[in-house]
Coordinates of C-alpha atoms in Angstrom, one line a residue:
X1 CA -110.9 -45.0 91.8
X2 CA -109.2 -48.3 91.9
X3 CA -110.9 -51.6 91.2
X4 CA -110.3 -52.6 94.9
X5 CA -112.2 -49.5 96.0
X6 CA -115.1 -50.2 93.5
X7 CA -115.5 -53.8 94.6
X8 CA -115.4 -52.8 98.3
X9 CA -117.9 -50.0 97.7
X10 CA -120.3 -52.2 95.7
X11 CA -120.2 -54.9 98.4
X12 CA -120.8 -52.4 101.1
X13 CA -123.7 -50.8 99.1
X14 CA -125.3 -54.3 98.9
X15 CA -124.5 -55.1 102.6
X16 CA -122.4 -58.1 101.6
X17 CA -119.1 -59.0 103.1
X18 CA -116.1 -59.8 100.9
X19 CA -116.1 -63.3 102.3
X20 CA -119.8 -63.9 101.3
X21 CA -119.1 -62.3 97.9
X22 CA -116.2 -64.6 97.4
X23 CA -118.3 -67.7 98.2
X24 CA -121.1 -66.4 96.0
X25 CA -118.8 -66.5 93.0
X26 CA -117.2 -69.9 93.9
X27 CA -113.9 -68.5 95.2
X28 CA -112.3 -68.8 98.6
X29 CA -112.3 -65.6 100.7
X30 CA -108.4 -65.8 100.8
X31 CA -108.1 -66.0 97.1
X32 CA -110.7 -63.3 96.6
X33 CA -108.9 -61.0 99.0
X34 CA -105.6 -61.5 97.1
X35 CA -107.2 -60.8 93.8
X36 CA -108.8 -57.6 95.2
X37 CA -105.5 -56.4 96.5
X38 CA -103.7 -57.1 93.3
X39 CA -106.6 -56.1 90.9
X40 CA -106.2 -59.3 89.0
X41 CA -109.8 -60.2 88.3
X42 CA -110.6 -61.3 84.8
X43 CA -113.5 -59.5 83.0
X44 CA -115.6 -62.7 83.5
X45 CA -114.9 -62.6 87.2
X46 CA -116.0 -59.0 87.4
X47 CA -119.2 -59.9 85.6
X48 CA -119.7 -62.7 88.2
X49 CA -119.1 -60.3 91.1
X50 CA -121.6 -57.8 89.6
X51 CA -124.2 -60.5 89.1
X52 CA -123.7 -61.8 92.7
X53 CA -124.3 -58.2 93.9
X54 CA -127.5 -57.9 91.7
X55 CA -125.9 -55.5 89.3
X56 CA -124.0 -55.5 86.0
X57 CA -120.4 -54.8 85.1
X58 CA -119.9 -52.5 82.2
X59 CA -116.4 -52.0 80.7
X60 CA -115.9 -50.3 77.4
X61 CA -113.9 -47.7 75.6
X62 CA -116.3 -44.8 74.7
X63 CA -115.6 -42.2 72.1
X64 CA -117.1 -38.7 71.7
X65 CA -119.1 -39.9 68.6
X66 CA -120.9 -42.5 70.7
X67 CA -118.8 -45.5 69.6
X68 CA -118.2 -48.1 72.3
X69 CA -115.6 -50.8 72.0

């Protein structure tokens, strides 16, 4: 699943439009849309998106022994 699909699904799950989500993180809807299409969000921006949606963003490398980096 692409980051674009994940963001769209998360916004839909919370009943928030992409425009409203963009404004909630201090971004214009146009800039947000371009970043969604290009998948160029920074990790900090992904955390902000998750927070605006009332969730958390978790990104890590996980290994069979339980190690997370």
